[in-house]
Short mmCIF file of C-alpha atoms in Angstrom, two decimals:
data_model
loop_
_atom_site.label_atom_id
_atom_site.label_comp_id
_atom_site.label_asym_id
_atom_site.label_seq_id
_atom_site.Cartn_x
_atom_site.Cartn_y
_atom_site.Cartn_z
CA MET A 5 -1.06 -10.01 4.06
CA TYR A 6 2.89 -9.12 2.64
CA ARG A 7 3.41 -5.89 1.30
CA VAL A 8 5.87 -4.50 -0.37
CA LYS A 9 7.16 -0.62 -2.03
CA LYS A 10 10.64 0.20 -4.61
CA ARG A 11 11.83 3.42 -4.91
CA LEU A 12 12.68 4.46 -8.63
CA GLU A 13 14.01 7.45 -9.53
CA ILE A 14 14.21 7.83 -13.69
CA SER A 15 15.17 9.82 -15.68
CA ALA A 16 12.72 10.64 -19.38
CA ALA A 17 11.54 13.52 -21.55
CA HIS A 18 7.32 13.63 -22.62
CA ARG A 19 5.61 15.88 -24.07
CA LEU A 20 1.09 15.99 -23.18
CA ASN A 21 -1.08 16.55 -26.25
CA LEU A 22 -3.42 19.38 -23.81
CA ASP A 23 -5.83 21.14 -24.81
CA TYR A 24 -5.17 24.52 -24.24
CA GLU A 25 -1.77 26.14 -24.21
CA SER A 26 0.83 25.17 -21.49
CA LYS A 27 4.79 25.09 -22.05
CA CYS A 28 4.34 21.31 -20.56
CA THR A 29 3.53 21.08 -24.97
CA ASN A 30 7.01 21.06 -25.33
CA ILE A 31 9.17 19.01 -25.08
CA HIS A 32 10.98 18.63 -21.31
CA GLY A 33 12.71 16.13 -19.66
CA HIS A 34 12.55 14.95 -15.55
CA ASN A 35 14.01 12.86 -13.05
CA TRP A 36 10.99 11.38 -12.20
CA ILE A 37 11.22 9.41 -8.81
CA ILE A 38 8.38 6.32 -9.24
CA TYR A 39 7.27 4.07 -5.72
CA VAL A 40 6.25 1.02 -5.83
CA TYR A 41 3.18 -1.11 -3.12
CA LEU A 42 2.63 -4.76 -3.65
CA GLN A 43 0.89 -6.87 -2.08
CA SER A 44 0.00 -10.58 -1.76
CA GLU A 45 -2.05 -12.62 0.88
CA THR A 46 1.10 -15.34 -0.14
CA LEU A 47 4.49 -15.68 -0.87
CA ASP A 48 5.82 -16.77 -4.06
CA GLN A 49 9.04 -20.22 -3.17
CA ASN A 50 11.25 -18.35 -2.91
CA GLY A 51 9.62 -16.58 -0.02
CA MET A 52 9.26 -13.63 -2.18
CA VAL A 53 6.72 -11.01 -3.35
CA TYR A 54 8.06 -9.83 -6.10
CA ASP A 55 11.81 -9.65 -6.71
CA PHE A 56 12.61 -6.77 -5.91
CA THR A 57 14.90 -6.60 -8.93
CA HIS A 58 12.28 -7.84 -11.06
CA ILE A 59 10.51 -5.40 -10.71
CA LYS A 60 13.32 -3.01 -11.46
CA GLU A 61 14.69 -4.48 -14.57
CA GLU A 62 10.06 -4.46 -15.37
CA ILE A 63 9.80 -0.24 -15.26
CA MET A 64 13.86 0.56 -15.35
CA GLU A 65 14.72 -0.80 -19.07
CA LYS A 66 11.20 0.31 -20.56
CA LEU A 67 10.88 4.13 -19.13
CA ASP A 68 15.03 5.23 -17.87
CA HIS A 69 16.66 7.53 -20.72
CA LYS A 70 13.67 6.80 -22.79
CA TYR A 71 11.29 9.58 -24.53
CA LEU A 72 7.60 8.23 -22.79
CA ASN A 73 4.79 9.94 -26.03
CA ASP A 74 6.78 6.69 -27.73
CA VAL A 75 6.39 4.01 -24.83
CA LEU A 76 3.06 4.69 -23.44
CA ASP A 77 -0.05 4.75 -25.59
CA VAL A 78 -1.85 7.37 -24.08
CA ASN A 79 -0.81 11.22 -22.76
CA PRO A 80 1.89 10.89 -20.30
CA THR A 81 0.37 12.86 -17.32
CA ALA A 82 2.16 11.24 -13.82
CA GLU A 83 -1.20 9.41 -13.36
CA ASN A 84 -1.39 7.89 -16.90
CA ILE A 85 2.46 6.88 -15.96
CA ALA A 86 1.17 5.76 -12.42
CA LYS A 87 -1.97 3.48 -14.19
CA TRP A 88 0.69 2.62 -16.63
CA ILE A 89 3.58 1.00 -14.90
CA CYS A 90 0.87 -0.99 -12.08
CA ASP A 91 -0.79 -2.61 -15.50
CA GLN A 92 3.07 -3.05 -15.77
CA ILE A 93 3.18 -4.89 -12.78
CA GLY A 94 0.96 -6.88 -11.93
CA GLU A 95 -2.17 -7.63 -9.75
CA LYS A 96 -0.30 -7.38 -7.52
CA CYS A 97 0.89 -4.31 -8.24
CA TYR A 98 -1.99 -1.65 -5.94
CA LYS A 99 -0.25 0.73 -6.03
CA VAL A 100 2.32 3.85 -8.34
CA THR A 101 3.06 7.20 -7.22
CA VAL A 102 5.14 9.08 -9.62
CA GLN A 103 6.62 12.30 -8.07
CA GLU A 104 8.13 14.47 -12.29
CA SER A 105 8.73 17.37 -9.32
CA GLU A 106 9.22 19.11 -5.85
CA GLY A 107 5.47 19.95 -6.05
CA ASN A 108 4.08 17.51 -8.55
CA ILE A 109 2.55 13.92 -7.69
CA ALA A 110 0.45 12.26 -9.26
CA GLU A 111 -0.62 8.38 -7.35
CA TYR A 112 -2.71 5.53 -9.21
CA GLU A 113 -4.88 3.35 -6.61
CA LYS A 114 -6.22 -0.51 -7.94
#
């Protein structure tokens, strides 16, 4: 099994839709650190699991310096962002971690 991991850093804003009082229901931003994990039993014709540049293009263009509430079709929690990224990359992506601040990390794994 071949595995690759890509680290990305994006700046984006969001507001959470919550059923309780929280300052996070106000628009605010983060410098998100994202790890995308991919695997495959075979390599493509270029000898890669997935081109690192393509991962960057697919995620950065859609999320960097964006208002995530306008991009995602779900409440833009770190957990939902992780799953959304995994779904965007496709079947070779098996895990995504999203760090929204120093001590707050969410992970989605298939």
